Amino acid sequence: MASNNNSVKISNPRVRFAPSPTGELHIGSARTALFNYLFAKRYGGTFVLRIEDTDKVRNTQESLKNLVDGMNWLGIHWDEGVDENNPLDSSKDRGDFGPYLQSARWQNQLNAAVKLIELGHAYDCDCPPQETFGTGKCKCYDRQKELHDIPHEEKSIKFRINPGPPVVVHDLIRGEVMFRREDIQDFVIVRPGGLPTYNFAVVIDDAAMEMTHIIRGEDHLSNTPKQILVYEALQLKVPEFAHIPLIHGPDGSKMSKRHGAVTVHEYKNEGFLPEAFVNYLARLGWNDDTDREIYSLADLEELFNLKQVSSSPACFDREKLLWFNGKYIRELSDEELFEKSLPFLGKYVKPDDLNESTRKWLL
Ligand code: GLU
């Protein structure tokens, strides 16, 4: 059943793209960033870039740079967030809701965890993860006095799932999705040593940054009931959710390296134009109920809405992307095509050696 929320007037939404800088900018993430950006533009809202850098082992500065470069190439600019030249320096952040690096918001997240313990929604736990895995409930809740004195390095904090009615996600793309509480396990919100987990930190940060709509990949749908329960336990306003279907390869399985290039940089390096790439990305899952295919970023900023995002997986089609690229290339003037081709002619001509006559000849 479609959610009523679709008919609610949207004004000045606050949305965010919250990547973890653990690899290159994947086309699926680029599309999530684009849809958030377009949604903010369409309704006069604010698009925030928050970096979820809590995975210290897998985070790299290089992937953070890659992410910022990829977004710049696509023309997806953020209104608030980390500084594009100094993303790790919170003093350079843009916006009133910083810091925009998740790791710098640690204290705020821990305070919320302590509050949840006080409210009885969370508890100290010293079970090894493998012992509770699969059974859902551990017995720690009854041993709170004893656990209170154990140092934080040796225990985690868990969120308690109380019995109750199913948790309903009112998804703006998928309609109502129900999750039975019996199927949700008590989950760790702070790891031994004090590091908050994704499912917890994301709620505390989204609430503190006053996010109104959470638009992200469908792979996060199963996390959403846990996050809703945390919002409710802390009496925070639950935002709207929209889970975008994943991008599949031509064989119907989730898009991966087996299907060819999967990162924005690969397409950039192959010579795709960002305008063509953005147009193709937007059409991967969204259409305005007409046969029109060509949209500039400015057109999309005016037309995009979540109601027209399909709830079934989008199938990546390289031929179609090539078709879009061809369309955009043919629109270029000779001079523009020449300039854009130069980086690819490096083997034959160095830009520094370019004199007027070679230039004319090449043109
Ligand atoms: N850091 C998460 C990711 O990259 C963010 C998910 C979300 O948008 O809540 O998947």
CSV table of N, CA and C in Angstrom, one decimal, residues 226-307:
chain,number,residue,atom,x,y,z
A,226,LYS,N,15.4,-1.0,13.2
A,226,LYS,CA,16.3,-0.7,14.3
A,226,LYS,C,16.4,0.7,14.6
A,227,GLN,N,16.6,1.5,13.5
A,227,GLN,CA,16.9,2.9,13.6
A,227,GLN,C,15.6,3.6,14.1
A,228,ILE,N,14.5,3.2,13.6
A,228,ILE,CA,13.2,3.8,14.1
A,228,ILE,C,13.0,3.6,15.6
A,229,LEU,N,13.3,2.3,16.0
A,229,LEU,CA,13.2,2.1,17.5
A,229,LEU,C,14.1,3.0,18.3
A,230,VAL,N,15.3,3.3,17.8
A,230,VAL,CA,16.2,4.2,18.5
A,230,VAL,C,15.6,5.6,18.6
A,231,TYR,N,15.1,6.0,17.4
A,231,TYR,CA,14.4,7.4,17.4
A,231,TYR,C,13.3,7.4,18.5
A,232,GLU,N,12.5,6.4,18.4
A,232,GLU,CA,11.3,6.4,19.3
A,232,GLU,C,11.7,6.3,20.8
A,233,ALA,N,12.8,5.5,21.1
A,233,ALA,CA,13.2,5.4,22.5
A,233,ALA,C,13.7,6.7,23.0
A,234,LEU,N,14.3,7.5,22.1
A,234,LEU,CA,14.9,8.8,22.6
A,234,LEU,C,13.9,10.0,22.3
A,235,GLN,N,12.7,9.6,21.9
A,235,GLN,CA,11.6,10.6,21.6
A,235,GLN,C,12.1,11.6,20.6
A,236,LEU,N,12.8,11.1,19.6
A,236,LEU,CA,13.2,12.0,18.5
A,236,LEU,C,12.2,11.9,17.4
A,237,LYS,N,12.2,12.9,16.6
A,237,LYS,CA,11.2,12.9,15.4
A,237,LYS,C,11.8,11.9,14.4
A,238,VAL,N,10.9,11.0,14.0
A,238,VAL,CA,11.4,10.0,13.0
A,238,VAL,C,11.3,10.6,11.6
A,239,PRO,N,12.4,10.6,10.8
A,239,PRO,CA,12.3,11.2,9.5
A,239,PRO,C,11.5,10.4,8.5
A,240,GLU,N,11.3,10.9,7.3
A,240,GLU,CA,10.7,10.1,6.2
A,240,GLU,C,11.8,9.2,5.6
A,241,PHE,N,11.5,8.0,5.1
A,241,PHE,CA,12.5,7.2,4.5
A,241,PHE,C,12.1,6.9,3.1
A,242,ALA,N,13.1,6.8,2.3
A,242,ALA,CA,13.0,6.4,0.9
A,242,ALA,C,14.1,5.5,0.5
A,243,HIS,N,13.9,4.3,0.2
A,243,HIS,CA,14.9,3.3,-0.1
A,243,HIS,C,14.9,3.1,-1.6
A,244,ILE,N,16.0,3.4,-2.2
A,244,ILE,CA,16.1,3.3,-3.7
A,244,ILE,C,16.5,1.9,-4.1
A,245,PRO,N,15.8,1.3,-5.0
A,245,PRO,CA,16.2,-0.1,-5.5
A,245,PRO,C,17.6,-0.1,-6.0
A,246,LEU,N,18.2,-1.3,-5.8
A,246,LEU,CA,19.6,-1.4,-6.2
A,246,LEU,C,19.8,-1.4,-7.7
A,247,ILE,N,21.0,-1.2,-8.1
A,247,ILE,CA,21.3,-1.3,-9.6
A,247,ILE,C,21.8,-2.7,-9.8
A,248,HIS,N,21.2,-3.4,-10.8
A,248,HIS,CA,21.6,-4.7,-11.2
A,248,HIS,C,22.4,-4.7,-12.5
A,249,GLY,N,23.1,-5.8,-12.7
A,249,GLY,CA,23.8,-6.0,-13.9
A,249,GLY,C,22.9,-6.6,-14.9
A,250,PRO,N,23.3,-6.8,-16.2
A,250,PRO,CA,22.4,-7.3,-17.2
A,250,PRO,C,21.9,-8.7,-16.9
A,251,ASP,N,22.6,-9.5,-16.0
A,251,ASP,CA,22.2,-10.8,-15.7
A,251,ASP,C,21.2,-10.9,-14.5
A,252,GLY,N,20.9,-9.7,-14.0
A,252,GLY,CA,19.9,-9.6,-12.9
A,252,GLY,C,20.5,-9.7,-11.5
A,253,SER,N,21.8,-9.9,-11.4
A,253,SER,CA,22.3,-9.9,-10.1
A,253,SER,C,22.9,-8.5,-9.7
A,254,LYS,N,23.1,-8.3,-8.4
A,254,LYS,CA,23.6,-6.9,-8.0
A,254,LYS,C,24.8,-6.5,-8.8
A,255,MET,N,24.8,-5.3,-9.3
A,255,MET,CA,25.9,-4.8,-10.1
A,255,MET,C,27.3,-4.9,-9.3
A,256,SER,N,28.2,-5.6,-10.0
A,256,SER,CA,29.5,-5.7,-9.4
A,256,SER,C,30.6,-5.7,-10.5
A,257,LYS,N,31.8,-5.8,-10.0
A,257,LYS,CA,33.0,-5.7,-11.0
A,257,LYS,C,32.9,-6.7,-12.1
A,258,ARG,N,32.2,-7.8,-11.9
A,258,ARG,CA,32.0,-8.8,-12.9
A,258,ARG,C,31.3,-8.3,-14.2
A,259,HIS,N,30.5,-7.2,-13.9
A,259,HIS,CA,29.7,-6.7,-15.0
A,259,HIS,C,30.5,-5.6,-15.7
A,260,GLY,N,31.7,-5.3,-15.3
A,260,GLY,CA,32.4,-4.2,-15.9
A,260,GLY,C,32.7,-3.1,-14.9
A,261,ALA,N,32.9,-1.9,-15.5
A,261,ALA,CA,33.3,-0.7,-14.6
A,261,ALA,C,32.1,-0.4,-13.7
A,262,VAL,N,32.5,-0.2,-12.4
A,262,VAL,CA,31.4,0.1,-11.4
A,262,VAL,C,31.7,1.4,-10.6
A,263,THR,N,32.8,2.1,-10.9
A,263,THR,CA,33.1,3.3,-10.2
A,263,THR,C,33.0,4.5,-11.2
A,264,VAL,N,32.7,5.6,-10.6
A,264,VAL,CA,32.5,6.9,-11.3
A,264,VAL,C,33.9,7.2,-12.1
A,265,HIS,N,35.0,6.9,-11.4
A,265,HIS,CA,36.3,7.3,-12.0
A,265,HIS,C,36.6,6.5,-13.2
A,266,GLU,N,36.1,5.2,-13.2
A,266,GLU,CA,36.4,4.4,-14.4
A,266,GLU,C,35.7,5.0,-15.6
A,267,TYR,N,34.4,5.5,-15.4
A,267,TYR,CA,33.7,6.0,-16.5
A,267,TYR,C,34.3,7.4,-16.9
A,268,LYS,N,34.7,8.1,-16.0
A,268,LYS,CA,35.4,9.4,-16.3
A,268,LYS,C,36.6,9.2,-17.1
A,269,ASN,N,37.4,8.2,-16.7
A,269,ASN,CA,38.7,7.9,-17.4
A,269,ASN,C,38.4,7.3,-18.8
A,270,GLU,N,37.3,6.7,-19.0
A,270,GLU,CA,37.0,6.1,-20.3
A,270,GLU,C,36.5,7.2,-21.3
A,271,GLY,N,36.2,8.4,-20.8
A,271,GLY,CA,35.8,9.5,-21.7
A,271,GLY,C,34.3,9.8,-21.7
A,272,PHE,N,33.6,9.3,-20.7
A,272,PHE,CA,32.2,9.6,-20.7
A,272,PHE,C,32.1,11.1,-20.2
A,273,LEU,N,31.1,11.8,-20.7
A,273,LEU,CA,30.9,13.2,-20.3
A,273,LEU,C,30.1,13.2,-19.0
A,274,PRO,N,30.4,14.0,-18.0
A,274,PRO,CA,29.6,14.0,-16.8
A,274,PRO,C,28.1,14.3,-17.0
A,275,GLU,N,27.8,15.1,-18.0
A,275,GLU,CA,26.4,15.4,-18.3
A,275,GLU,C,25.6,14.2,-18.7
A,276,ALA,N,26.3,13.4,-19.6
A,276,ALA,CA,25.7,12.2,-20.0
A,276,ALA,C,25.6,11.1,-18.9
A,277,PHE,N,26.6,11.1,-18.1
A,277,PHE,CA,26.6,10.1,-17.0
A,277,PHE,C,25.5,10.5,-16.0
A,278,VAL,N,25.4,11.7,-15.7
A,278,VAL,CA,24.3,12.2,-14.7
A,278,VAL,C,22.9,11.9,-15.3
A,279,ASN,N,22.8,12.2,-16.6
A,279,ASN,CA,21.5,11.9,-17.2
A,279,ASN,C,21.1,10.4,-17.1
A,280,TYR,N,22.1,9.6,-17.4
A,280,TYR,CA,21.9,8.2,-17.4
A,280,TYR,C,21.6,7.7,-16.0
A,281,LEU,N,22.4,8.2,-15.0
A,281,LEU,CA,22.2,7.8,-13.6
A,281,LEU,C,20.8,8.1,-13.1
A,282,ALA,N,20.3,9.3,-13.5
A,282,ALA,CA,19.0,9.8,-13.1
A,282,ALA,C,17.9,8.9,-13.7
A,283,ARG,N,18.1,8.5,-14.9
A,283,ARG,CA,17.1,7.6,-15.6
A,283,ARG,C,17.2,6.2,-15.1
A,284,LEU,N,18.2,5.8,-14.3
A,284,LEU,CA,18.3,4.5,-13.7
A,284,LEU,C,17.4,4.5,-12.5
A,285,GLY,N,16.1,4.3,-12.7
A,285,GLY,CA,15.2,4.2,-11.6
A,285,GLY,C,14.2,5.3,-11.5
A,286,TRP,N,14.5,6.4,-12.3
A,286,TRP,CA,13.5,7.6,-12.2
A,286,TRP,C,13.0,7.9,-13.7
A,287,ASN,N,11.8,8.2,-13.9
A,287,ASN,CA,11.3,8.8,-15.1
A,287,ASN,C,10.1,9.6,-14.8
A,288,ASP,N,9.9,10.6,-15.7
A,288,ASP,CA,8.7,11.5,-15.4
A,288,ASP,C,7.5,11.1,-16.1
A,289,ASP,N,7.3,9.8,-16.3
A,289,ASP,CA,6.1,9.2,-16.9
A,289,ASP,C,5.9,9.7,-18.4
A,290,THR,N,7.0,10.1,-19.0
A,290,THR,CA,6.9,10.4,-20.5
A,290,THR,C,8.0,9.6,-21.2
A,291,ASP,N,8.1,9.7,-22.5
A,291,ASP,CA,9.2,9.0,-23.2
A,291,ASP,C,10.5,9.8,-23.3
A,292,ARG,N,10.5,11.0,-22.7
A,292,ARG,CA,11.7,11.8,-22.8
A,292,ARG,C,12.9,11.1,-22.1
A,293,GLU,N,14.0,11.3,-22.7
A,293,GLU,CA,15.2,10.7,-22.2
A,293,GLU,C,16.3,11.7,-21.8
A,294,ILE,N,16.3,12.8,-22.5
A,294,ILE,CA,17.5,13.8,-22.3
A,294,ILE,C,17.1,14.8,-21.3
A,295,TYR,N,17.8,14.9,-20.2
A,295,TYR,CA,17.6,15.9,-19.1
A,295,TYR,C,18.9,16.4,-18.7
A,296,SER,N,19.0,17.7,-18.7
A,296,SER,CA,20.2,18.3,-18.1
A,296,SER,C,20.1,18.3,-16.6
A,297,LEU,N,21.2,18.6,-15.9
A,297,LEU,CA,21.1,18.6,-14.4
A,297,LEU,C,20.0,19.7,-14.0
A,298,ALA,N,20.0,20.8,-14.7
A,298,ALA,CA,19.0,21.8,-14.3
A,298,ALA,C,17.6,21.3,-14.5
A,299,ASP,N,17.4,20.6,-15.6
A,299,ASP,CA,16.0,20.0,-15.8
A,299,ASP,C,15.6,19.1,-14.7
A,300,LEU,N,16.6,18.3,-14.3
A,300,LEU,CA,16.3,17.3,-13.2
A,300,LEU,C,16.1,18.0,-11.9
A,301,GLU,N,16.8,19.1,-11.7
A,301,GLU,CA,16.6,19.8,-10.4
A,301,GLU,C,15.1,20.3,-10.3
A,302,GLU,N,14.5,20.6,-11.5
A,302,GLU,CA,13.2,21.1,-11.5
A,302,GLU,C,12.1,20.0,-11.5
A,303,LEU,N,12.5,18.8,-12.0
A,303,LEU,CA,11.4,17.8,-12.2
A,303,LEU,C,11.5,16.6,-11.3
A,304,PHE,N,12.6,16.4,-10.7
A,304,PHE,CA,12.8,15.1,-9.9
A,304,PHE,C,11.8,15.0,-8.7
A,305,ASN,N,11.2,13.9,-8.6
A,305,ASN,CA,10.5,13.6,-7.3
A,305,ASN,C,10.6,12.1,-7.0
A,306,LEU,N,10.3,11.8,-5.7
A,306,LEU,CA,10.5,10.4,-5.3
A,306,LEU,C,9.3,9.5,-5.8
A,307,LYS,N,8.2,10.1,-6.0
A,307,LYS,CA,7.0,9.4,-6.4
A,307,LYS,C,7.3,8.6,-7.7
